CSV table of C-alpha atoms in Angstrom, one decimal:
chain,number,residue,atom,x,y,z
A,261,UNK,CA,74.7,-37.1,-39.0
A,262,UNK,CA,73.4,-34.1,-40.7
A,263,UNK,CA,70.6,-32.2,-39.1
A,264,UNK,CA,67.8,-30.9,-41.2
A,265,UNK,CA,66.6,-27.4,-40.4
A,266,UNK,CA,63.5,-25.7,-41.7
A,267,UNK,CA,64.0,-22.3,-43.3
A,268,UNK,CA,61.6,-19.6,-42.4
A,269,UNK,CA,60.9,-17.8,-45.6
A,270,UNK,CA,59.4,-14.4,-45.4
A,271,UNK,CA,60.4,-13.6,-41.8
A,272,UNK,CA,60.5,-9.8,-42.4
A,273,UNK,CA,57.2,-9.7,-44.2
A,274,UNK,CA,54.2,-8.2,-42.5
A,275,UNK,CA,51.4,-10.4,-41.1
A,276,UNK,CA,48.6,-10.7,-43.6
A,277,UNK,CA,45.1,-12.3,-43.2
A,278,UNK,CA,42.6,-12.2,-46.1
A,279,UNK,CA,44.1,-9.0,-47.4
A,280,UNK,CA,44.4,-7.2,-44.1
A,281,UNK,CA,47.9,-6.1,-43.2
A,282,UNK,CA,49.6,-5.8,-39.8
A,283,UNK,CA,47.7,-3.7,-37.2
A,284,UNK,CA,44.4,-3.6,-39.2
A,285,UNK,CA,43.8,-7.2,-38.1
A,286,UNK,CA,43.8,-6.0,-34.5
A,287,UNK,CA,41.5,-3.0,-35.4
A,288,UNK,CA,39.0,-5.4,-37.0
A,289,UNK,CA,39.2,-7.8,-34.0
A,290,UNK,CA,38.6,-5.0,-31.5
A,291,UNK,CA,35.7,-3.6,-33.6
A,292,UNK,CA,34.1,-7.0,-33.7
A,293,UNK,CA,34.4,-7.5,-30.0
A,294,UNK,CA,32.8,-4.1,-29.4
A,295,UNK,CA,30.0,-5.0,-31.8
A,296,UNK,CA,29.5,-8.2,-29.8
A,297,UNK,CA,29.4,-6.3,-26.5
A,298,UNK,CA,27.0,-3.8,-28.0
A,299,UNK,CA,24.7,-6.6,-29.1
A,300,UNK,CA,24.9,-8.3,-25.7
A,301,UNK,CA,24.1,-5.0,-23.9
A,302,UNK,CA,21.2,-4.3,-26.2
A,303,UNK,CA,19.8,-7.9,-25.7
A,304,UNK,CA,20.1,-7.6,-21.9
A,305,UNK,CA,18.3,-4.3,-22.1
A,306,UNK,CA,15.5,-6.1,-24.0
A,307,UNK,CA,15.9,-4.1,-27.2
A,308,UNK,CA,13.9,-5.8,-29.9
A,309,UNK,CA,15.8,-8.1,-32.2
A,310,UNK,CA,14.2,-6.5,-35.3
A,311,UNK,CA,15.9,-3.3,-34.2
A,312,UNK,CA,19.1,-4.7,-32.9
A,313,UNK,CA,20.1,-7.0,-35.7
A,314,UNK,CA,20.0,-4.3,-38.5
A,315,UNK,CA,21.9,-1.9,-36.3
A,316,UNK,CA,24.7,-4.5,-35.7
A,317,UNK,CA,24.7,-5.5,-39.3
A,318,UNK,CA,25.1,-1.9,-40.5
A,319,UNK,CA,27.8,-1.1,-38.0
A,320,UNK,CA,29.5,-4.4,-38.8
A,321,UNK,CA,29.5,-3.8,-42.6
A,322,UNK,CA,30.8,-0.2,-42.0
A,323,UNK,CA,33.6,-1.6,-39.8
A,324,UNK,CA,34.6,-4.1,-42.5
A,325,UNK,CA,34.5,-1.7,-45.3
A,326,UNK,CA,36.4,1.0,-43.4
A,327,UNK,CA,39.1,-1.3,-42.1
A,328,UNK,CA,39.7,-2.9,-45.5
A,329,UNK,CA,39.8,0.5,-47.1
A,330,UNK,CA,42.4,1.8,-44.6
A,331,UNK,CA,44.5,-1.4,-45.1
A,332,UNK,CA,44.5,-1.0,-48.9
A,333,UNK,CA,45.0,2.8,-48.8
A,334,UNK,CA,47.8,3.1,-46.3
A,335,UNK,CA,49.4,-0.3,-46.0
A,336,UNK,CA,51.5,-1.5,-43.1
A,337,UNK,CA,52.8,1.7,-41.6
A,338,UNK,CA,51.1,4.4,-43.8
A,339,UNK,CA,48.3,5.2,-41.3
A,340,UNK,CA,50.8,6.0,-38.5
A,341,UNK,CA,52.9,8.1,-40.9
A,342,UNK,CA,49.7,9.9,-42.1
A,343,UNK,CA,48.6,10.7,-38.6
A,344,UNK,CA,52.1,11.8,-37.6
A,345,UNK,CA,52.4,14.1,-40.6
A,346,UNK,CA,49.1,15.8,-39.7
A,347,UNK,CA,50.5,16.7,-36.3
A,348,UNK,CA,53.5,18.5,-37.7
A,349,UNK,CA,53.3,22.3,-37.5
A,350,UNK,CA,53.0,24.2,-40.8
A,351,UNK,CA,55.7,26.7,-39.8
A,352,UNK,CA,57.8,27.6,-36.8
A,353,UNK,CA,58.0,31.2,-35.6
A,354,UNK,CA,60.8,32.7,-33.6
A,355,UNK,CA,60.4,36.0,-31.9
A,356,UNK,CA,64.1,36.6,-31.2
A,357,UNK,CA,67.5,35.6,-32.7
A,358,UNK,CA,68.9,34.7,-29.3
A,359,UNK,CA,68.6,31.0,-29.8
A,360,UNK,CA,70.7,31.1,-32.9
A,361,UNK,CA,73.3,33.6,-31.6
A,362,UNK,CA,73.9,31.5,-28.6
A,363,UNK,CA,74.6,28.4,-30.7
A,364,UNK,CA,77.9,30.0,-32.0
A,365,UNK,CA,79.4,30.4,-28.6
A,366,UNK,CA,78.8,26.8,-27.4
């Protein structure tokens, strides 16, 4: 008897959801949870809904636009590479040649 196995196509492809790639899905989810918590705290503190709803709407739309922009600009690993490249020094300065002269003898 021959067994029938399903082939998983696209195993090495990044996770995508509605155009968001990889870690940007998590960034959006965390942002939405923080918006929900902010709305709940404002509602408990009896901030007026006419004030609270536009604030949450503005922050929510800014969150969506910024996360989608980052996803399209940098892709799956580009944001991490961009942030890592910013932390590299522009030049390295040595005050003595001792480091290089000791390398010959080792």
